[in-house]
PDB file of C-alpha atoms in Angstrom:
ATOM      1  CA  MET A   1       0.000   0.000   0.000  1.00  0.00           C
ATOM      2  CA  SER A   2       1.029   3.605  -0.512  1.00  0.00           C
ATOM      3  CA  ILE A   3      -0.009   6.984   0.704  1.00  0.00           C
ATOM      4  CA  SER A   4      -2.101   7.492  -2.436  1.00  0.00           C
ATOM      5  CA  ASN A   5      -5.285   6.878  -0.446  1.00  0.00           C
ATOM      6  CA  TYR A   6      -4.791  10.245   1.247  1.00  0.00           C
ATOM      7  CA  LYS A   7      -4.298  13.585  -0.454  1.00  0.00           C
ATOM      8  CA  LEU A   8      -2.854  16.776   0.922  1.00  0.00           C
ATOM      9  CA  GLN A   9      -6.377  18.199   0.699  1.00  0.00           C
ATOM     10  CA  THR A  10      -7.796  15.432   2.870  1.00  0.00           C
ATOM     11  CA  ASN A  11      -9.684  16.961   5.773  1.00  0.00           C
ATOM     12  CA  VAL A  12      -9.871  14.691   8.810  1.00  0.00           C
ATOM     13  CA  ARG A  13     -12.506  15.772  11.318  1.00  0.00           C
ATOM     14  CA  LEU A  14     -12.325  14.435  14.843  1.00  0.00           C
ATOM     15  CA  HIS A  15     -15.417  14.697  17.022  1.00  0.00           C
ATOM     16  CA  PRO A  16     -14.694  15.734  20.630  1.00  0.00           C
ATOM     17  CA  VAL A  17     -16.526  12.707  22.040  1.00  0.00           C
ATOM     18  CA  VAL A  18     -13.716  10.503  20.686  1.00  0.00           C
ATOM     19  CA  LEU A  19     -11.142  12.365  22.777  1.00  0.00           C
ATOM     20  CA  PHE A  20     -13.266  11.889  25.898  1.00  0.00           C
ATOM     21  CA  GLN A  21     -13.571   8.176  25.118  1.00  0.00           C
ATOM     22  CA  ILE A  22      -9.804   7.881  24.765  1.00  0.00           C
ATOM     23  CA  ILE A  23      -9.202   9.728  28.045  1.00  0.00           C
ATOM     24  CA  SER A  24     -11.725   7.485  29.810  1.00  0.00           C
ATOM     25  CA  SER A  25     -10.044   4.414  28.351  1.00  0.00           C
ATOM     26  CA  TYR A  26      -6.638   5.606  29.555  1.00  0.00           C
ATOM     27  CA  GLU A  27      -7.897   6.334  33.074  1.00  0.00           C
ATOM     28  CA  ARG A  28      -9.622   2.944  33.318  1.00  0.00           C
ATOM     29  CA  ARG A  29      -6.766   0.894  31.868  1.00  0.00           C
ATOM     30  CA  SER A  30      -5.366  -2.119  33.633  1.00  0.00           C
ATOM     31  CA  LYS A  31      -2.524  -1.591  36.085  1.00  0.00           C
ATOM     32  CA  SER A  32      -0.358  -3.949  34.050  1.00  0.00           C
ATOM     33  CA  THR A  33      -0.538  -1.742  30.943  1.00  0.00           C
ATOM     34  CA  THR A  34       1.073   1.633  30.296  1.00  0.00           C
ATOM     35  CA  MET A  35      -1.102   2.736  27.387  1.00  0.00           C
ATOM     36  CA  ALA A  36      -4.630   2.467  26.033  1.00  0.00           C
ATOM     37  CA  VAL A  37      -5.465   1.295  22.519  1.00  0.00           C
ATOM     38  CA  GLY A  38      -8.716   1.003  20.634  1.00  0.00           C
ATOM     39  CA  THR A  39     -10.509   1.117  17.307  1.00  0.00           C
ATOM     40  CA  LEU A  40     -11.474   4.327  15.505  1.00  0.00           C
ATOM     41  CA  LEU A  41     -14.859   4.396  13.785  1.00  0.00           C
ATOM     42  CA  GLY A  42     -16.369   6.906  11.424  1.00  0.00           C
ATOM     43  CA  ARG A  43     -17.404   7.775   7.896  1.00  0.00           C
ATOM     44  CA  ARG A  44     -15.286   7.984   4.776  1.00  0.00           C
ATOM     45  CA  ASP A  45     -16.697   8.520   1.291  1.00  0.00           C
ATOM     46  CA  LYS A  46     -14.745   7.338  -1.721  1.00  0.00           C
ATOM     47  CA  GLY A  47     -15.654  10.409  -3.754  1.00  0.00           C
ATOM     48  CA  SER A  48     -14.927  12.918  -1.006  1.00  0.00           C
ATOM     49  CA  ASP A  49     -11.786  14.201   0.691  1.00  0.00           C
ATOM     50  CA  VAL A  50     -13.511  14.467   4.089  1.00  0.00           C
ATOM     51  CA  ILE A  51     -13.015  11.792   6.764  1.00  0.00           C
ATOM     52  CA  GLU A  52     -14.992  11.967  10.013  1.00  0.00           C
ATOM     53  CA  ILE A  53     -13.879  10.115  13.136  1.00  0.00           C
ATOM     54  CA  THR A  54     -17.107   9.930  15.121  1.00  0.00           C
ATOM     55  CA  ASN A  55     -16.721   7.030  17.560  1.00  0.00           C
ATOM     56  CA  SER A  56     -14.282   4.587  19.141  1.00  0.00           C
ATOM     57  CA  PHE A  57     -14.087   1.676  21.531  1.00  0.00           C
ATOM     58  CA  THR A  58     -11.346   0.219  23.683  1.00  0.00           C
ATOM     59  CA  VAL A  59      -9.609  -3.036  22.748  1.00  0.00           C
ATOM     60  CA  GLN A  60      -8.098  -5.161  25.483  1.00  0.00           C
ATOM     61  CA  HIS A  61      -4.391  -5.920  25.182  1.00  0.00           C
ATOM     62  CA  LYS A  62      -1.480  -7.287  27.194  1.00  0.00           C
ATOM     63  CA  GLU A  63       2.043  -5.928  27.498  1.00  0.00           C
ATOM     64  CA  HIS A  64       5.032  -8.083  28.395  1.00  0.00           C
ATOM     65  CA  THR A  65       8.743  -7.366  28.599  1.00  0.00           C
ATOM     66  CA  VAL A  66      11.101 -10.255  27.896  1.00  0.00           C
ATOM     67  CA  GLY A  67      14.611  -8.978  28.468  1.00  0.00           C
ATOM     68  CA  ASP A  68      14.894  -5.799  26.429  1.00  0.00           C
ATOM     69  CA  VAL A  69      12.122  -6.797  24.023  1.00  0.00           C
ATOM     70  CA  GLU A  70       8.599  -5.472  24.512  1.00  0.00           C
ATOM     71  CA  GLN A  71       5.833  -7.866  23.519  1.00  0.00           C
ATOM     72  CA  PHE A  72       2.352  -6.641  22.692  1.00  0.00           C
ATOM     73  CA  LYS A  73      -0.698  -8.903  22.302  1.00  0.00           C
ATOM     74  CA  LEU A  74      -4.017  -7.519  21.082  1.00  0.00           C
ATOM     75  CA  ASP A  75      -7.317  -9.278  21.736  1.00  0.00           C
ATOM     76  CA  THR A  76      -8.450  -9.413  18.098  1.00  0.00           C
ATOM     77  CA  GLN A  77     -11.515 -11.516  18.857  1.00  0.00           C
ATOM     78  CA  TYR A  78     -12.768  -8.921  21.328  1.00  0.00           C
ATOM     79  CA  ALA A  79     -12.202  -6.191  18.728  1.00  0.00           C
ATOM     80  CA  SER A  80     -14.224  -8.082  16.118  1.00  0.00           C
ATOM     81  CA  GLU A  81     -17.094  -8.747  18.527  1.00  0.00           C
ATOM     82  CA  MET A  82     -17.234  -5.099  19.611  1.00  0.00           C
ATOM     83  CA  TYR A  83     -17.323  -3.956  15.987  1.00  0.00           C
ATOM     84  CA  GLU A  84     -20.173  -6.351  15.196  1.00  0.00           C
ATOM     85  CA  LEU A  85     -22.169  -5.014  18.153  1.00  0.00           C
ATOM     86  CA  ASN A  86     -21.505  -1.436  17.058  1.00  0.00           C
ATOM     87  CA  GLN A  87     -22.718  -2.244  13.552  1.00  0.00           C
ATOM     88  CA  ILE A  88     -26.114  -3.190  14.950  1.00  0.00           C
ATOM     89  CA  THR A  89     -26.584   0.297  16.380  1.00  0.00           C
ATOM     90  CA  TYR A  90     -24.518   2.395  13.955  1.00  0.00           C
ATOM     91  CA  PRO A  91     -24.253   0.554  10.625  1.00  0.00           C
ATOM     92  CA  GLN A  92     -22.927   3.683   8.881  1.00  0.00           C
ATOM     93  CA  GLU A  93     -19.738   3.714  10.977  1.00  0.00           C
ATOM     94  CA  LYS A  94     -16.803   1.793   9.543  1.00  0.00           C
ATOM     95  CA  ILE A  95     -13.345   1.027  10.884  1.00  0.00           C
ATOM     96  CA  LEU A  96     -10.918   3.858  10.092  1.00  0.00           C
ATOM     97  CA  GLY A  97      -7.917   2.737  12.123  1.00  0.00           C
ATOM     98  CA  TRP A  98      -6.814   2.701  15.724  1.00  0.00           C
ATOM     99  CA  TYR A  99      -5.758   5.029  18.503  1.00  0.00           C
ATOM    100  CA  GLY A 100      -3.039   4.844  21.087  1.00  0.00           C
ATOM    101  CA  THR A 101      -1.883   6.939  24.013  1.00  0.00           C
ATOM    102  CA  GLY A 102       1.648   8.138  24.630  1.00  0.00           C
ATOM    103  CA  LYS A 103       4.100  10.850  23.710  1.00  0.00           C
ATOM    104  CA  CYS A 104       5.559   8.963  20.724  1.00  0.00           C
ATOM    105  CA  LEU A 105       4.843   6.001  18.483  1.00  0.00           C
ATOM    106  CA  SER A 106       5.168   2.650  20.229  1.00  0.00           C
ATOM    107  CA  ARG A 107       7.074  -0.347  18.922  1.00  0.00           C
ATOM    108  CA  SER A 108       3.787  -2.175  18.479  1.00  0.00           C
ATOM    109  CA  ALA A 109       2.594   0.318  15.835  1.00  0.00           C
ATOM    110  CA  ALA A 110       3.741  -1.917  12.957  1.00  0.00           C
ATOM    111  CA  ALA A 111       1.822  -4.927  14.274  1.00  0.00           C
ATOM    112  CA  MET A 112      -1.270  -2.783  14.885  1.00  0.00           C
ATOM    113  CA  HIS A 113      -0.985  -1.401  11.359  1.00  0.00           C
ATOM    114  CA  ALA A 114      -0.896  -4.914   9.906  1.00  0.00           C
ATOM    115  CA  PHE A 115      -4.043  -5.944  11.794  1.00  0.00           C
ATOM    116  CA  TYR A 116      -6.078  -2.848  10.961  1.00  0.00           C
ATOM    117  CA  SER A 117      -4.955  -2.958   7.332  1.00  0.00           C
ATOM    118  CA  ARG A 118      -6.988  -6.150   7.014  1.00  0.00           C
ATOM    119  CA  GLU A 119      -9.928  -4.592   8.863  1.00  0.00           C
ATOM    120  CA  CYS A 120     -10.021  -1.392   6.770  1.00  0.00           C
ATOM    121  CA  GLY A 121     -10.125  -3.174   3.430  1.00  0.00           C
ATOM    122  CA  ASP A 122      -9.161  -0.961   0.488  1.00  0.00           C
ATOM    123  CA  PHE A 123      -8.183   2.013   2.630  1.00  0.00           C
ATOM    124  CA  GLN A 124      -5.148   2.495   4.787  1.00  0.00           C
ATOM    125  CA  PRO A 125      -5.752   2.601   8.527  1.00  0.00           C
ATOM    126  CA  LEU A 126      -5.299   5.862  10.392  1.00  0.00           C
ATOM    127  CA  HIS A 127      -3.362   6.029  13.647  1.00  0.00           C
ATOM    128  CA  LEU A 128      -4.418   8.656  16.183  1.00  0.00           C
ATOM    129  CA  LEU A 129      -1.803   9.325  18.855  1.00  0.00           C
ATOM    130  CA  VAL A 130      -2.996  11.152  21.985  1.00  0.00           C
ATOM    131  CA  ASP A 131      -0.397  12.441  24.432  1.00  0.00           C
ATOM    132  CA  THR A 132      -1.956  11.842  27.838  1.00  0.00           C
ATOM    133  CA  THR A 133       1.204  12.960  29.657  1.00  0.00           C
ATOM    134  CA  LEU A 134       0.054  16.571  29.105  1.00  0.00           C
ATOM    135  CA  ARG A 135       3.467  17.858  28.117  1.00  0.00           C
ATOM    136  CA  GLY A 136       3.465  21.627  27.995  1.00  0.00           C
ATOM    137  CA  GLY A 137       0.159  21.755  29.850  1.00  0.00           C
ATOM    138  CA  ARG A 138      -1.933  20.530  26.920  1.00  0.00           C
ATOM    139  CA  MET A 139      -3.051  17.262  25.366  1.00  0.00           C
ATOM    140  CA  THR A 140      -1.615  17.059  21.864  1.00  0.00           C
ATOM    141  CA  THR A 141      -3.138  14.872  19.172  1.00  0.00           C
ATOM    142  CA  ARG A 142      -1.366  13.679  16.042  1.00  0.00           C
ATOM    143  CA  LEU A 143      -2.601  11.642  13.103  1.00  0.00           C
ATOM    144  CA  TYR A 144      -0.438   9.197  11.146  1.00  0.00           C
ATOM    145  CA  CYS A 145      -0.702   6.796   8.246  1.00  0.00           C
ATOM    146  CA  GLY A 146       1.729   4.036   7.272  1.00  0.00           C
ATOM    147  CA  VAL A 147       3.881   4.178   4.139  1.00  0.00           C
ATOM    148  CA  MET A 148       5.645   1.122   2.735  1.00  0.00           C
ATOM    149  CA  LEU A 149       9.341   1.617   1.941  1.00  0.00           C
ATOM    150  CA  GLY A 150      11.766  -0.565   0.002  1.00  0.00           C
ATOM    151  CA  VAL A 151      12.592  -1.837  -3.457  1.00  0.00           C
ATOM    152  CA  PRO A 152      10.690  -4.484  -5.443  1.00  0.00           C
ATOM    153  CA  GLY A 153      11.907  -7.935  -4.529  1.00  0.00           C
ATOM    154  CA  GLY A 154      13.965  -6.615  -1.621  1.00  0.00           C
ATOM    155  CA  THR A 155      13.512  -5.842   2.040  1.00  0.00           C
ATOM    156  CA  LYS A 156      10.569  -3.611   2.803  1.00  0.00           C
ATOM    157  CA  GLY A 157       9.826  -1.467   5.804  1.00  0.00           C
ATOM    158  CA  LEU A 158       7.059   0.677   7.224  1.00  0.00           C
ATOM    159  CA  MET A 159       7.277   4.385   7.998  1.00  0.00           C
ATOM    160  CA  PHE A 160       4.585   6.431   9.714  1.00  0.00           C
ATOM    161  CA  THR A 161       4.075   9.884   8.279  1.00  0.00           C
ATOM    162  CA  GLU A 162       1.943  12.602   9.829  1.00  0.00           C
ATOM    163  CA  LEU A 163      -1.158  13.719   7.957  1.00  0.00           C
ATOM    164  CA  PRO A 164      -1.745  17.470   7.610  1.00  0.00           C
ATOM    165  CA  LEU A 165      -4.989  19.426   7.825  1.00  0.00           C
ATOM    166  CA  PHE A 166      -6.138  17.717  10.979  1.00  0.00           C
ATOM    167  CA  THR A 167      -9.095  19.611  12.459  1.00  0.00           C
ATOM    168  CA  ILE A 168     -11.390  19.051  15.420  1.00  0.00           C
ATOM    169  CA  ASP A 169     -15.078  19.309  14.545  1.00  0.00           C
ATOM    170  CA  THR A 170     -16.957  21.177  17.281  1.00  0.00           C
ATOM    171  CA  GLU A 171     -20.139  21.943  15.402  1.00  0.00           C
ATOM    172  CA  GLY A 172     -23.602  20.938  16.542  1.00  0.00           C
ATOM    173  CA  ASP A 173     -24.712  19.891  20.000  1.00  0.00           C
ATOM    174  CA  GLU A 174     -21.201  19.027  21.169  1.00  0.00           C
ATOM    175  CA  SER A 175     -20.132  22.669  20.941  1.00  0.00           C
ATOM    176  CA  ILE A 176     -22.636  23.577  23.694  1.00  0.00           C
ATOM    177  CA  ALA A 177     -21.092  21.090  26.115  1.00  0.00           C
ATOM    178  CA  LEU A 178     -17.578  22.229  25.213  1.00  0.00           C
ATOM    179  CA  ARG A 179     -18.426  25.883  25.792  1.00  0.00           C
ATOM    180  CA  THR A 180     -19.935  24.992  29.174  1.00  0.00           C
ATOM    181  CA  MET A 181     -16.827  23.062  30.189  1.00  0.00           C
ATOM    182  CA  GLN A 182     -14.605  25.912  29.020  1.00  0.00           C
ATOM    183  CA  LYS A 183     -16.627  28.395  31.053  1.00  0.00           C
ATOM    184  CA  TYR A 184     -16.195  26.315  34.231  1.00  0.00           C
ATOM    185  CA  ALA A 185     -12.497  25.814  33.529  1.00  0.00           C
ATOM    186  CA  LEU A 186     -11.838  29.551  33.168  1.00  0.00           C
ATOM    187  CA  ASN A 187     -13.975  30.519  36.185  1.00  0.00           C
ATOM    188  CA  THR A 188     -12.578  28.652  39.174  1.00  0.00           C
ATOM    189  CA  THR A 189     -14.882  30.343  41.703  1.00  0.00           C
ATOM    190  CA  LYS A 190     -17.863  28.198  40.713  1.00  0.00           C
ATOM    191  CA  HIS A 191     -18.402  24.680  41.923  1.00  0.00           C
ATOM    192  CA  VAL A 192     -16.863  22.114  39.629  1.00  0.00           C
ATOM    193  CA  GLY A 193     -19.392  19.700  38.158  1.00  0.00           C
ATOM    194  CA  ARG A 194     -22.422  21.800  39.085  1.00  0.00           C
ATOM    195  CA  MET A 195     -24.654  22.186  36.022  1.00  0.00           C
ATOM    196  CA  LEU A 196     -26.908  25.223  35.896  1.00  0.00           C
ATOM    197  CA  PRO A 197     -30.608  24.915  34.966  1.00  0.00           C
ATOM    198  CA  GLU A 198     -31.569  24.962  31.299  1.00  0.00           C
ATOM    199  CA  LEU A 199     -33.241  28.366  31.589  1.00  0.00           C
ATOM    200  CA  VAL A 200     -29.940  29.918  32.703  1.00  0.00           C
ATOM    201  CA  HIS A 201     -28.224  28.575  29.592  1.00  0.00           C
ATOM    202  CA  VAL A 202     -31.039  29.990  27.445  1.00  0.00           C
ATOM    203  CA  VAL A 203     -30.600  33.412  29.052  1.00  0.00           C
ATOM    204  CA  ASP A 204     -26.828  33.296  28.500  1.00  0.00           C
ATOM    205  CA  SER A 205     -27.315  32.313  24.855  1.00  0.00           C
ATOM    206  CA  LEU A 206     -29.798  35.153  24.318  1.00  0.00           C
ATOM    207  CA  ARG A 207     -27.393  37.593  25.936  1.00  0.00           C
ATOM    208  CA  GLU A 208     -24.592  36.460  23.597  1.00  0.00           C
ATOM    209  CA  LEU A 209     -26.966  36.727  20.645  1.00  0.00           C
ATOM    210  CA  GLY A 210     -27.857  40.284  21.682  1.00  0.00           C
ATOM    211  CA  VAL A 211     -24.179  41.260  21.791  1.00  0.00           C
ATOM    212  CA  LYS A 212     -23.622  39.858  18.290  1.00  0.00           C
ATOM    213  CA  LEU A 213     -26.693  41.647  16.940  1.00  0.00           C
ATOM    214  CA  ASP A 214     -25.429  44.931  18.402  1.00  0.00           C
ATOM    215  CA  LEU A 215     -22.113  44.347  16.651  1.00  0.00           C
ATOM    216  CA  VAL A 216     -23.889  43.750  13.319  1.00  0.00           C
ATOM    217  CA  LEU A 217     -26.046  46.848  13.756  1.00  0.00           C
ATOM    218  CA  ARG A 218     -22.994  49.001  14.473  1.00  0.00           C
ATOM    219  CA  TYR A 219     -21.303  47.690  11.340  1.00  0.00           C
ATOM    220  CA  ILE A 220     -24.394  48.389   9.191  1.00  0.00           C
ATOM    221  CA  ASN A 221     -24.808  51.911  10.599  1.00  0.00           C
ATOM    222  CA  ASP A 222     -21.118  52.695  10.038  1.00  0.00           C
ATOM    223  CA  VAL A 223     -21.387  51.532   6.418  1.00  0.00           C
ATOM    224  CA  LEU A 224     -24.547  53.577   5.806  1.00  0.00           C
ATOM    225  CA  GLU A 225     -22.925  56.656   7.332  1.00  0.00           C
ATOM    226  CA  ARG A 226     -19.770  56.001   5.256  1.00  0.00           C
ATOM    227  CA  LYS A 227     -17.645  55.666   8.378  1.00  0.00           C
ATOM    228  CA  ARG A 228     -16.452  52.236   7.299  1.00  0.00           C
ATOM    229  CA  ARG A 229     -15.664  50.756   3.918  1.00  0.00           C
ATOM    230  CA  PRO A 230     -18.181  48.035   2.965  1.00  0.00           C
ATOM    231  CA  ASP A 231     -17.019  44.455   2.626  1.00  0.00           C
ATOM    232  CA  ASN A 232     -18.731  42.327  -0.024  1.00  0.00           C
ATOM    233  CA  SER A 233     -18.089  39.057   1.829  1.00  0.00           C
ATOM    234  CA  VAL A 234     -19.702  40.428   5.013  1.00  0.00           C
ATOM    235  CA  GLY A 235     -22.674  41.700   3.011  1.00  0.00           C
ATOM    236  CA  ARG A 236     -23.223  38.337   1.366  1.00  0.00           C
ATOM    237  CA  ALA A 237     -22.959  36.570   4.734  1.00  0.00           C
ATOM    238  CA  LEU A 238     -25.574  38.909   6.248  1.00  0.00           C
ATOM    239  CA  HIS A 239     -27.850  38.418   3.250  1.00  0.00           C
ATOM    240  CA  ASP A 240     -27.612  34.622   3.527  1.00  0.00           C
ATOM    241  CA  ALA A 241     -28.331  34.778   7.254  1.00  0.00           C
ATOM    242  CA  LEU A 242     -31.406  36.976   6.791  1.00  0.00           C
ATOM    243  CA  THR A 243     -32.830  34.982   3.888  1.00  0.00           C
ATOM    244  CA  SER A 244     -32.410  31.716   5.808  1.00  0.00           C
ATOM    245  CA  VAL A 245     -34.963  32.878   8.402  1.00  0.00           C
ATOM    246  CA  PRO A 246     -38.535  32.018   7.287  1.00  0.00           C
ATOM    247  CA  MET A 247     -40.986  34.902   7.065  1.00  0.00           C
ATOM    248  CA  LEU A 248     -43.920  34.106   9.363  1.00  0.00           C
ATOM    249  CA  ASP A 249     -46.759  36.243  10.605  1.00  0.00           C
ATOM    250  CA  THR A 250     -47.585  36.487  14.293  1.00  0.00           C
ATOM    251  CA  GLU A 251     -50.426  33.953  14.228  1.00  0.00           C
ATOM    252  CA  SER A 252     -48.432  31.306  12.356  1.00  0.00           C
ATOM    253  CA  PHE A 253     -45.481  31.707  14.717  1.00  0.00           C
ATOM    254  CA  ARG A 254     -47.782  31.411  17.746  1.00  0.00           C
ATOM    255  CA  LEU A 255     -49.354  28.188  16.449  1.00  0.00           C
ATOM    256  CA  MET A 256     -45.956  26.666  15.628  1.00  0.00           C
ATOM    257  CA  PHE A 257     -44.539  27.645  19.029  1.00  0.00           C
ATOM    258  CA  ASN A 258     -47.505  26.198  20.934  1.00  0.00           C
ATOM    259  CA  ALA A 259     -47.330  22.945  18.953  1.00  0.00           C
ATOM    260  CA  ASN A 260     -43.623  22.547  19.746  1.00  0.00           C
ATOM    261  CA  VAL A 261     -44.248  23.299  23.424  1.00  0.00           C
ATOM    262  CA  ARG A 262     -46.952  20.621  23.588  1.00  0.00           C
ATOM    263  CA  ASP A 263     -44.636  18.093  21.947  1.00  0.00           C
ATOM    264  CA  MET A 264     -41.882  18.948  24.421  1.00  0.00           C
ATOM    265  CA  LEU A 265     -44.215  18.603  27.409  1.00  0.00           C
ATOM    266  CA  LEU A 266     -45.438  15.259  26.082  1.00  0.00           C
ATOM    267  CA  SER A 267     -41.846  14.017  25.771  1.00  0.00           C
ATOM    268  CA  ILE A 268     -41.042  15.165  29.312  1.00  0.00           C
ATOM    269  CA  THR A 269     -44.150  13.409  30.652  1.00  0.00           C
ATOM    270  CA  LEU A 270     -43.320  10.147  28.888  1.00  0.00           C
ATOM    271  CA  SER A 271     -39.704  10.240  30.077  1.00  0.00           C
ATOM    272  CA  THR A 272     -40.846  10.864  33.649  1.00  0.00           C
ATOM    273  CA  MET A 273     -43.269   7.921  33.481  1.00  0.00           C
ATOM    274  CA  ILE A 274     -40.573   5.636  32.116  1.00  0.00           C
ATOM    275  CA  LYS A 275     -38.159   6.730  34.841  1.00  0.00           C
ATOM    276  CA  THR A 276     -40.786   6.098  37.530  1.00  0.00           C
ATOM    277  CA  GLN A 277     -41.580   2.669  36.099  1.00  0.00           C
ATOM    278  CA  MET A 278     -37.901   1.715  36.086  1.00  0.00           C
ATOM    279  CA  GLN A 279     -37.522   2.803  39.702  1.00  0.00           C
ATOM    280  CA  LEU A 280     -40.560   0.748  40.724  1.00  0.00           C
ATOM    281  CA  THR A 281     -39.275  -2.270  38.836  1.00  0.00           C
ATOM    282  CA  GLU A 282     -35.881  -1.971  40.514  1.00  0.00           C
ATOM    283  CA  LYS A 283     -37.452  -1.774  43.980  1.00  0.00           C
ATOM    284  CA  LEU A 284     -39.807  -4.691  43.314  1.00  0.00           C
ATOM    285  CA  SER A 285     -36.933  -6.837  42.113  1.00  0.00           C
ATOM    286  CA  CYS A 286     -35.131  -6.211  45.416  1.00  0.00           C
ATOM    287  CA  LEU A 287     -38.035  -7.473  47.518  1.00  0.00           C
ATOM    288  CA  PRO A 288     -37.379 -10.818  49.238  1.00  0.00           C
ATOM    289  CA  ASP A 289     -39.291 -13.874  48.087  1.00  0.00           C
ATOM    290  CA  TYR A 290     -41.649 -15.431  50.647  1.00  0.00           C
TER     291      TYR A 290
END
């Protein structure tokens, strides 16, 4: 195999939940192991240069040292069974490679590459390296792929090269959780782990939206008063944002809002009933038999 599967324009997007899964796997590792390894799952289209790493799971392994030689044994059967179970729930996620923790590539990387090359099929496996030692006060992440070296008919070797354009995708619902965690991390006076009510988050979001709207209004007024030179890209972005909002009259908006509120209340009621039923079932199962 060669590096032809990946282009310089390849954009690898890593969802934040994968990093949390890797950290949890490292913290829960066996005392006999020094690192955590697992399988990377995600989506990769043949006609697109975008690769999304959306999920992962830990794979059990054993580490032994015989003299000066480190031996690494991966539980391949466990990895296959976990992937089959994941396919039942998320059939769109395929194996993209594997992850490992540490500050540098381990000696077992070649053996891991050989195993995941068979699992990935026509594509090369990716190797995500997460530095859990927190060197420099931050957790660095690097992405590698294997490149075969050598001459035809001669000895061949494997070299891991780092892939560029590695971005972390923080769009969608995950960005809300990340912003909340960042707020608690920067403000040490608040209680760690204490989540505020949903209404407080709504008020904070509306306050941030008001600040951004004030900024847009100041820019528009400065352009109209010829205090600032207009920017075509900003104008097009504002036009797209305004045209994306549907034009509704007051009565239509009221009906739509009330319908959504009723649906939300119905969902809350059903979830509360299910929670109560589970609690009753748990208590009944603990009753002694007479």
